[in-house]
């Protein structure tokens, strides 16, 4: 029977390699450059205005740099660092979008795509396939644990990236409409603020 791990021993090295552990600024800088190139590749096919391509590159590089620096501190996990990096990316994208008069989503989404942990998705699939091929073997449980570990990491980091961007959109909800429309959109905060004012006026 074909055994993936015996035929391709390099898979074992990939399976247990943490691609996000950056302990040197040189390694962080190289990965940041690749993230910027990937963001440009993700954004360009959607034919955005040429004036925001530079903003997409800057947002992607800034996000990867922030996440890599935060991960140097033991208190931050990959998911937590991804959340705060995405939060900063959303705020910076809001500033750029307001200056060039384009929707903020056009800038922040291509910059976020290189941040998603595709390597963990790949490793989870490899772990699952290896688990299915090693039936009734002692090491089978190790591959099952590796699958759940990689899958949970991939899911948590992906949700953290999306949550960070959504928090920015919620905070600057009115500003996001004013960027391209020039007028405010009624938000939930405006409604509660008006209700509070009316309640105070009645009590006084």
Backbone as CSV, one residue per row, in Angstrom:
resi,resn,N_x,N_y,N_z,CA_x,CA_y,CA_z,C_x,C_y,C_z
1,UNK,0.842,-1.203,0.000,0.000,0.000,0.000,0.876,1.251,0.000
2,UNK,0.457,2.220,-0.777,1.227,3.462,-0.880,1.208,4.214,0.443
3,UNK,2.393,4.553,0.940,2.522,5.308,2.182,3.117,6.673,1.856
4,UNK,2.347,7.691,2.142,2.760,9.043,1.779,4.009,9.475,2.531
5,UNK,4.070,9.181,3.827,5.188,9.635,4.640,6.489,8.925,4.274
6,UNK,6.400,7.644,3.896,7.599,6.915,3.510,8.059,7.296,2.110
7,UNK,7.128,7.564,1.219,7.495,7.932,-0.149,8.000,9.363,-0.233
8,UNK,7.443,10.240,0.593,7.834,11.653,0.585,8.174,12.072,2.018
9,UNK,9.383,11.825,2.471,9.747,12.189,3.854,9.761,13.696,4.092
10,UNK,9.800,14.489,3.016,9.775,15.943,3.194,8.446,16.419,3.768
11,UNK,7.402,15.607,3.581,6.090,15.998,4.091,6.107,16.082,5.611
12,UNK,6.840,15.186,6.254,6.923,15.212,7.715,7.550,16.511,8.204
13,UNK,8.544,16.993,7.470,9.178,18.261,7.850,8.209,19.423,7.681
14,UNK,7.453,19.422,6.584,6.470,20.482,6.363,5.366,20.422,7.406
15,UNK,5.000,19.207,7.786,3.875,19.019,8.696,4.135,19.627,10.061
16,UNK,5.384,19.598,10.497,5.706,20.077,11.842,6.534,21.357,11.820
17,UNK,6.503,22.070,10.719,7.214,23.340,10.621,6.248,24.492,10.851
18,UNK,6.637,25.404,11.715,5.827,26.589,11.977,6.320,27.713,11.071
19,UNK,5.558,27.993,10.026,5.986,28.989,9.048,5.830,30.416,9.556
20,UNK,5.136,30.599,10.674,4.878,31.945,11.167,5.803,32.341,12.311
21,UNK,6.731,31.472,12.672,7.669,31.811,13.739,8.835,32.590,13.143
22,UNK,8.861,33.882,13.396,9.910,34.755,12.865,10.689,35.324,14.039
23,UNK,11.919,34.865,14.203,12.723,35.325,15.322,13.792,36.321,14.901
24,UNK,13.798,36.753,13.652,14.769,37.733,13.181,14.058,38.740,12.289
25,UNK,14.525,39.980,12.354,13.907,41.028,11.550,14.208,40.844,10.062
26,UNK,15.286,40.161,9.755,15.576,39.872,8.349,14.520,38.941,7.760
27,UNK,14.167,37.919,8.523,13.126,36.984,8.075,11.777,37.688,7.979
28,UNK,11.494,38.562,8.940,10.241,39.322,8.905,10.199,40.227,7.679
29,UNK,11.323,40.881,7.381,11.364,41.775,6.229,11.157,41.046,4.917
30,UNK,11.760,39.869,4.784,11.598,39.091,3.546,10.147,38.660,3.373
31,UNK,9.549,38.150,4.446,8.150,37.728,4.366,7.217,38.910,4.126
32,UNK,7.575,40.068,4.664,6.754,41.256,4.451,6.761,41.655,2.976
33,UNK,7.910,41.547,2.338,7.997,41.870,0.907,7.138,40.908,0.089
34,UNK,7.194,39.622,0.432,6.367,38.645,-0.282,4.879,38.904,-0.041
35,UNK,4.524,39.330,1.175,3.124,39.655,1.462,2.663,40.845,0.632
36,UNK,3.523,41.824,0.452,3.177,42.994,-0.353,2.996,42.612,-1.821
37,UNK,3.865,41.734,-2.309,3.735,41.277,-3.703,2.448,40.471,-3.876
38,UNK,2.145,39.612,-2.890,0.922,38.812,-2.971,-0.318,39.698,-2.932
39,UNK,-0.299,40.732,-2.098,-1.444,41.645,-2.032,-1.653,42.355,-3.361
40,UNK,-0.562,42.752,-3.993,-0.674,43.368,-5.316,-1.260,42.384,-6.322
41,UNK,-0.846,41.131,-6.223,-1.388,40.115,-7.122,-2.859,39.841,-6.883
42,UNK,-3.290,39.894,-5.615,-4.705,39.682,-5.312,-5.555,40.881,-5.724
43,UNK,-5.013,42.076,-5.592,-5.804,43.266,-5.861,-5.876,43.648,-7.323
44,UNK,-4.822,43.405,-8.072,-4.767,43.875,-9.457,-5.811,43.228,-10.369
45,UNK,-6.108,41.925,-10.250,-7.108,41.330,-11.156,-8.500,41.943,-11.034
46,UNK,-8.810,42.589,-9.906,-10.121,43.215,-9.745,-10.182,44.597,-10.387
47,UNK,-9.100,44.981,-11.054,-9.035,46.239,-11.799,-9.397,47.441,-10.928
48,UNK,-8.709,47.610,-9.800,-8.996,48.778,-8.962,-8.359,50.027,-9.570
49,UNK,-8.718,51.202,-9.091,-8.026,52.415,-9.562,-6.530,52.321,-9.283
50,UNK,-5.751,52.742,-10.238,-4.298,52.605,-10.113,-3.754,53.358,-8.906
51,UNK,-4.462,54.401,-8.478,-3.949,55.213,-7.382,-4.011,54.509,-6.030
52,UNK,-4.778,53.407,-5.923,-4.869,52.729,-4.632,-4.008,51.473,-4.571
53,UNK,-3.346,51.117,-5.671,-2.486,49.933,-5.640,-1.351,50.102,-4.638
54,UNK,-0.793,51.293,-4.581,0.274,51.547,-3.610,-0.265,51.438,-2.188
55,UNK,-1.499,51.886,-1.973,-2.106,51.761,-0.651,-2.318,50.314,-0.251
56,UNK,-2.713,49.473,-1.202,-2.890,48.046,-0.921,-1.567,47.415,-0.506
57,UNK,-0.495,47.777,-1.211,0.825,47.224,-0.892,1.260,47.648,0.506
58,UNK,1.050,48.921,0.829,1.454,49.430,2.144,0.653,48.760,3.256
59,UNK,-0.650,48.600,3.046,-1.507,47.978,4.058,-1.077,46.532,4.313
60,UNK,-0.784,45.796,3.251,-0.369,44.397,3.407,0.956,44.290,4.149
61,UNK,1.921,45.111,3.766,3.211,45.077,4.451,3.110,45.497,5.900
62,UNK,2.297,46.522,6.167,2.122,46.985,7.544,1.465,45.920,8.411
63,UNK,0.445,45.256,7.869,-0.241,44.222,8.636,0.666,43.056,8.975
64,UNK,1.440,42.608,7.997,2.347,41.492,8.263,3.431,41.891,9.256
65,UNK,3.913,43.128,9.153,4.945,43.596,10.077,4.412,43.657,11.503
66,UNK,3.204,44.187,11.671,2.619,44.294,13.012,2.400,42.912,13.613
67,UNK,1.867,41.990,12.822,1.624,40.647,13.350,2.926,39.944,13.720
68,UNK,3.943,40.096,12.895,5.219,39.433,13.177,5.870,40.001,14.427
69,UNK,5.784,41.320,14.610,6.380,41.934,15.800,5.617,41.525,17.055
70,UNK,4.295,41.493,16.977,3.504,41.089,18.145,3.785,39.643,18.539
71,UNK,4.046,38.799,17.555,4.304,37.392,17.855,5.660,37.171,18.513
72,UNK,6.503,38.189,18.516,7.767,38.081,19.245,7.546,38.108,20.752
73,UNK,6.378,38.606,21.177,6.041,38.642,22.596,5.256,37.382,22.954
74,UNK,5.618,36.706,24.028,4.942,35.436,24.367,3.454,35.583,24.655
75,UNK,3.015,36.778,25.008,1.615,36.963,25.374,0.686,36.862,24.170
76,UNK,1.217,37.061,22.971,0.389,37.068,21.764,0.503,35.733,21.038
77,UNK,-0.651,35.136,20.789,-0.703,33.965,19.922,-0.853,34.425,18.474
78,UNK,-0.857,33.483,17.553,-1.011,33.835,16.143,-2.375,34.463,15.885
79,UNK,-3.411,33.939,16.532,-4.754,34.486,16.338,-4.872,35.891,16.922
80,UNK,-4.343,36.101,18.124,-4.423,37.424,18.748,-3.625,38.453,17.964
81,UNK,-2.429,38.083,17.537,-1.617,39.004,16.743,-2.295,39.321,15.414
82,UNK,-2.956,38.336,14.826,-3.667,38.564,13.566,-4.832,39.526,13.766
83,UNK,-5.516,39.416,14.900,-6.646,40.308,15.164,-6.191,41.762,15.262
84,UNK,-5.159,42.012,16.043,-4.692,43.391,16.213,-4.069,43.927,14.924
85,UNK,-3.410,43.064,14.172,-2.864,43.498,12.885,-3.981,43.868,11.921
86,UNK,-5.031,43.059,11.887,-6.173,43.356,11.029,-6.875,44.636,11.467
87,UNK,-6.928,44.861,12.770,-7.532,46.090,13.288,-6.756,47.319,12.821
88,UNK,-5.442,47.240,12.903,-4.605,48.358,12.438,-4.709,48.536,10.926
89,UNK,-4.777,47.428,10.208,-4.915,47.511,8.759,-6.221,48.191,8.369
90,UNK,-7.296,47.855,9.080,-8.578,48.488,8.787,-8.556,49.979,9.052
91,UNK,-7.915,50.389,10.153,-7.827,51.820,10.454,-7.008,52.580,9.427
92,UNK,-5.869,52.020,9.039,-5.034,52.679,8.027,-5.725,52.698,6.668
93,UNK,-6.425,51.610,6.341,-7.152,51.575,5.073,-8.266,52.611,5.050
94,UNK,-8.875,52.876,6.210,-9.916,53.897,6.278,-9.344,55.278,5.967
95,UNK,-8.150,55.552,6.474,-7.508,56.845,6.207,-7.175,56.987,4.724
96,UNK,-6.615,55.922,4.141,-6.256,55.975,2.723,-7.502,56.093,1.851
97,UNK,-8.546,55.332,2.201,-9.775,55.371,1.410,-10.422,56.751,1.456
98,UNK,-10.349,57.402,2.601,-10.921,58.749,2.714,-10.153,59.751,1.873
99,UNK,-8.855,59.533,1.745,-8.030,60.469,0.976,-8.240,60.304,-0.528
100,UNK,-8.343,59.044,-0.985,-8.459,58.802,-2.431,-9.907,58.598,-2.874
101,UNK,-10.864,58.654,-1.930,-12.291,58.578,-2.247,-12.678,57.255,-2.910
102,UNK,-12.314,56.152,-2.272,-12.716,54.831,-2.748,-13.256,54.041,-1.561
103,UNK,-14.077,53.018,-1.789,-14.550,52.184,-0.673,-13.382,51.520,0.046
104,UNK,-13.462,51.474,1.352,-12.357,50.938,2.142,-12.152,49.453,1.889
105,UNK,-13.221,48.744,1.509,-13.094,47.306,1.260,-12.148,47.007,0.109
106,UNK,-12.083,47.920,-0.862,-11.216,47.718,-2.020,-9.747,47.694,-1.606
107,UNK,-9.435,48.368,-0.514,-8.049,48.445,-0.056,-7.723,47.350,0.949
108,UNK,-8.613,47.137,1.910,-8.263,46.268,3.033,-8.351,44.784,2.677
109,UNK,-9.290,44.381,1.837,-9.450,42.955,1.557,-8.260,42.350,0.804
110,UNK,-7.744,42.985,-0.265,-6.535,42.418,-0.891,-5.341,42.387,0.049
111,UNK,-5.267,43.353,0.965,-4.174,43.348,1.928,-4.303,42.251,2.968
112,UNK,-5.540,41.846,3.259,-5.762,40.793,4.251,-5.499,39.396,3.702
113,UNK,-5.704,39.204,2.422,-5.611,37.851,1.858,-4.257,37.173,2.097
114,UNK,-3.119,37.864,1.957,-1.849,37.178,2.249,-1.672,36.820,3.721
115,UNK,-2.504,37.380,4.591,-2.381,37.107,6.025,-3.061,35.804,6.425
116,UNK,-3.921,35.275,5.573,-4.636,34.056,5.930,-3.672,32.868,5.938
117,UNK,-3.801,31.992,6.937,-2.824,30.901,7.120,-3.095,29.709,6.209
118,UNK,-2.791,29.860,4.944,-3.011,28.757,4.017,-2.146,27.548,4.312
119,UNK,-0.979,27.784,4.922,-0.093,26.654,5.234,-0.734,25.713,6.247
120,UNK,-1.507,26.275,7.186,-2.171,25.415,8.164,-3.299,24.611,7.525
121,UNK,-3.969,25.183,6.539,-4.962,24.414,5.807,-4.333,23.276,5.036
122,UNK,-3.184,23.556,4.428,-2.459,22.509,3.704,-2.010,21.406,4.657
123,UNK,-1.480,21.806,5.816,-0.994,20.804,6.769,-2.140,19.996,7.377
124,UNK,-3.303,20.615,7.534,-4.443,19.860,8.065,-4.898,18.788,7.076
125,UNK,-4.868,19.108,5.785,-5.239,18.110,4.771,-4.220,16.972,4.737
126,UNK,-2.936,17.325,4.795,-1.893,16.294,4.811,-2.033,15.404,6.041
127,UNK,-2.327,16.013,7.187,-2.490,15.226,8.417,-3.674,14.276,8.307
128,UNK,-4.767,14.756,7.721,-5.947,13.909,7.581,-5.686,12.745,6.629
129,UNK,-5.037,13.020,5.506,-4.733,11.947,4.554,-3.782,10.921,5.159
130,UNK,-2.801,11.400,5.901,-1.856,10.483,6.539,-2.539,9.670,7.626
131,UNK,-3.463,10.292,8.340,-4.226,9.579,9.365,-5.037,8.440,8.749
132,UNK,-5.647,8.694,7.610,-6.458,7.660,6.963,-5.607,6.528,6.398
133,UNK,-4.361,6.817,6.064,-3.491,5.787,5.496,-2.801,4.939,6.554
134,UNK,-2.769,5.419,7.784,-2.068,4.694,8.847,-3.062,4.073,9.822
135,UNK,-3.991,3.318,9.297,-4.989,2.666,10.133,-4.339,1.581,10.991
136,UNK,-4.774,1.522,12.249,-4.296,0.511,13.202,-2.790,0.603,13.434
137,UNK,-2.264,1.812,13.397,-0.855,2.023,13.712,-0.746,2.978,14.894
138,UNK,0.296,2.815,15.720,0.403,3.661,16.922,0.489,5.153,16.611
139,UNK,1.121,5.518,15.487,1.293,6.938,15.180,0.041,7.576,14.589
140,UNK,-1.021,6.802,14.437,-2.240,7.343,13.841,-2.825,8.465,14.688
141,UNK,-2.772,8.323,15.999,-3.332,9.341,16.878,-2.572,10.658,16.758
142,UNK,-1.271,10.581,16.474,-0.479,11.808,16.317,-0.937,12.612,15.104
143,UNK,-1.242,11.923,14.020,-1.714,12.619,12.826,-3.112,13.193,13.035
144,UNK,-3.927,12.502,13.816,-5.257,13.030,14.113,-5.160,14.300,14.955
145,UNK,-4.286,14.291,15.944,-4.078,15.486,16.763,-3.495,16.625,15.932
146,UNK,-2.595,16.287,15.010,-2.021,17.317,14.140,-3.091,17.926,13.243
147,UNK,-4.033,17.097,12.788,-5.118,17.617,11.951,-5.959,18.633,12.716
148,UNK,-6.390,18.272,13.922,-7.224,19.185,14.700,-6.451,20.442,15.099
149,UNK,-5.180,20.282,15.410,-4.372,21.442,15.786,-4.248,22.425,14.623
150,UNK,-3.933,21.914,13.444,-3.780,22.785,12.276,-5.117,23.376,11.840
151,UNK,-6.167,22.573,11.902,-7.480,23.060,11.471,-8.000,24.151,12.409
152,UNK,-7.842,23.948,13.706,-8.303,24.951,14.674,-7.484,26.231,14.546
153,UNK,-6.182,26.093,14.333,-5.343,27.275,14.144,-5.755,28.048,12.902
154,UNK,-5.982,27.334,11.811,-6.403,27.984,10.573,-7.735,28.711,10.758
155,UNK,-8.681,28.060,11.420,-9.998,28.661,11.612,-9.936,29.873,12.528
156,UNK,-9.212,29.755,13.634,-9.148,30.861,14.593,-8.443,32.077,14.006
157,UNK,-7.379,31.859,13.263,-6.662,32.980,12.655,-7.518,33.645,11.579
158,UNK,-8.200,32.848,10.784,-9.061,33.410,9.739,-10.183,34.246,10.346
159,UNK,-10.809,33.722,11.397,-11.873,34.477,12.056,-11.333,35.743,12.715
160,UNK,-10.129,35.676,13.250,-9.530,36.860,13.878,-9.259,37.950,12.851
161,UNK,-8.794,37.567,11.679,-8.542,38.554,10.630,-9.836,39.228,10.185
162,UNK,-10.869,38.429,10.000,-12.159,38.994,9.591,-12.742,39.864,10.698
163,UNK,-12.629,39.409,11.943,-13.184,40.167,13.065,-12.484,41.509,13.228
164,UNK,-11.170,41.536,13.059,-10.449,42.796,13.184,-10.896,43.822,12.161
165,UNK,-11.090,43.374,10.922,-11.563,44.294,9.882,-12.996,44.736,10.144
166,UNK,-13.841,43.814,10.611,-15.238,44.168,10.872,-15.363,45.158,12.023
167,UNK,-14.525,45.022,13.036,-14.554,45.979,14.147,-14.253,47.382,13.646
168,UNK,-13.296,47.485,12.741,-12.979,48.798,12.164,-14.155,49.351,11.375
169,UNK,-14.819,48.493,10.600,-15.969,48.949,9.822,-17.105,49.405,10.733
170,UNK,-17.278,48.721,11.864,-18.341,49.101,12.793,-18.022,50.428,13.472
171,UNK,-16.776,50.598,13.881,-16.392,51.837,14.565,-16.537,53.036,13.631
172,UNK,-16.093,52.875,12.391,-16.141,53.973,11.418,-17.267,53.753,10.414
173,UNK,-18.418,53.339,10.934,-19.531,53.011,10.041,-19.990,54.232,9.255
174,UNK,-20.214,55.342,9.938,-20.692,56.547,9.262,-19.636,57.095,8.303
175,UNK,-18.368,57.065,8.728,-17.312,57.590,7.871,-17.162,56.780,6.594
176,UNK,-17.421,55.466,6.678,-17.286,54.637,5.483,-18.304,55.013,4.420
177,UNK,-19.481,55.476,4.837,-20.467,55.935,3.858,-20.132,57.322,3.336
178,UNK,-19.548,58.152,4.181,-19.210,59.505,3.754,-18.050,59.527,2.772
179,UNK,-17.236,58.467,2.747,-16.050,58.456,1.886,-16.437,58.613,0.419
180,UNK,-17.446,57.854,-0.009,-17.811,57.857,-1.427,-19.138,58.547,-1.709
181,UNK,-19.963,58.733,-0.683,-21.289,59.298,-0.910,-21.406,60.755,-0.481
182,UNK,-20.512,61.177,0.399,-20.551,62.556,0.843,-21.661,62.856,1.822
183,UNK,-22.366,61.838,2.317,-23.437,62.047,3.283,-23.411,60.925,4.293
184,UNK,-23.916,61.206,5.463,-23.900,60.222,6.530,-25.009,59.204,6.349
185,UNK,-24.739,58.003,6.831,-25.734,56.941,6.856,-26.115,56.696,8.306
186,UNK,-27.399,56.580,8.571,-27.851,56.380,9.938,-27.348,55.051,10.468
187,UNK,-26.655,55.094,11.593,-26.101,53.889,12.185,-26.806,53.601,13.495
188,UNK,-26.504,52.447,14.062,-27.112,52.052,15.325,-26.671,52.982,16.446
189,UNK,-25.438,53.511,16.331,-24.961,54.435,17.348,-25.749,55.741,17.314
190,UNK,-26.073,56.211,16.117,-26.855,57.437,15.997,-28.246,57.255,16.587
191,UNK,-28.838,56.102,16.361,-30.178,55.834,16.888,-30.170,55.840,18.410
192,UNK,-29.202,55.135,19.014,-29.127,55.101,20.474,-28.816,56.475,21.053
193,UNK,-28.002,57.250,20.353,-27.672,58.585,20.832,-28.899,59.488,20.825
194,UNK,-29.701,59.382,19.774,-30.918,60.188,19.710,-31.931,59.750,20.760
195,UNK,-32.032,58.443,20.976,-32.949,57.954,22.012,-32.529,58.430,23.393
196,UNK,-31.225,58.456,23.648,-30.733,58.916,24.941,-31.010,60.406,25.127
197,UNK,-30.835,61.180,24.062,-31.122,62.609,24.154,-32.602,62.857,24.421
198,UNK,-33.457,62.105,23.739,-34.900,62.277,23.947,-35.314,61.880,25.358
199,UNK,-34.672,60.828,25.893,-34.992,60.387,27.244,-34.571,61.430,28.269
200,UNK,-33.393,62.027,28.070,-32.936,63.069,28.984,-33.823,64.304,28.893
201,UNK,-34.274,64.612,27.681,-35.140,65.787,27.515,-36.479,65.592,28.218
202,UNK,-37.003,64.371,28.196,-38.277,64.103,28.849,-38.149,64.148,30.368
203,UNK,-37.043,63.606,30.886,-36.860,63.590,32.340,-36.596,64.979,32.903
204,UNK,-35.976,65.834,32.101,-35.692,67.187,32.574,-36.912,68.093,32.403
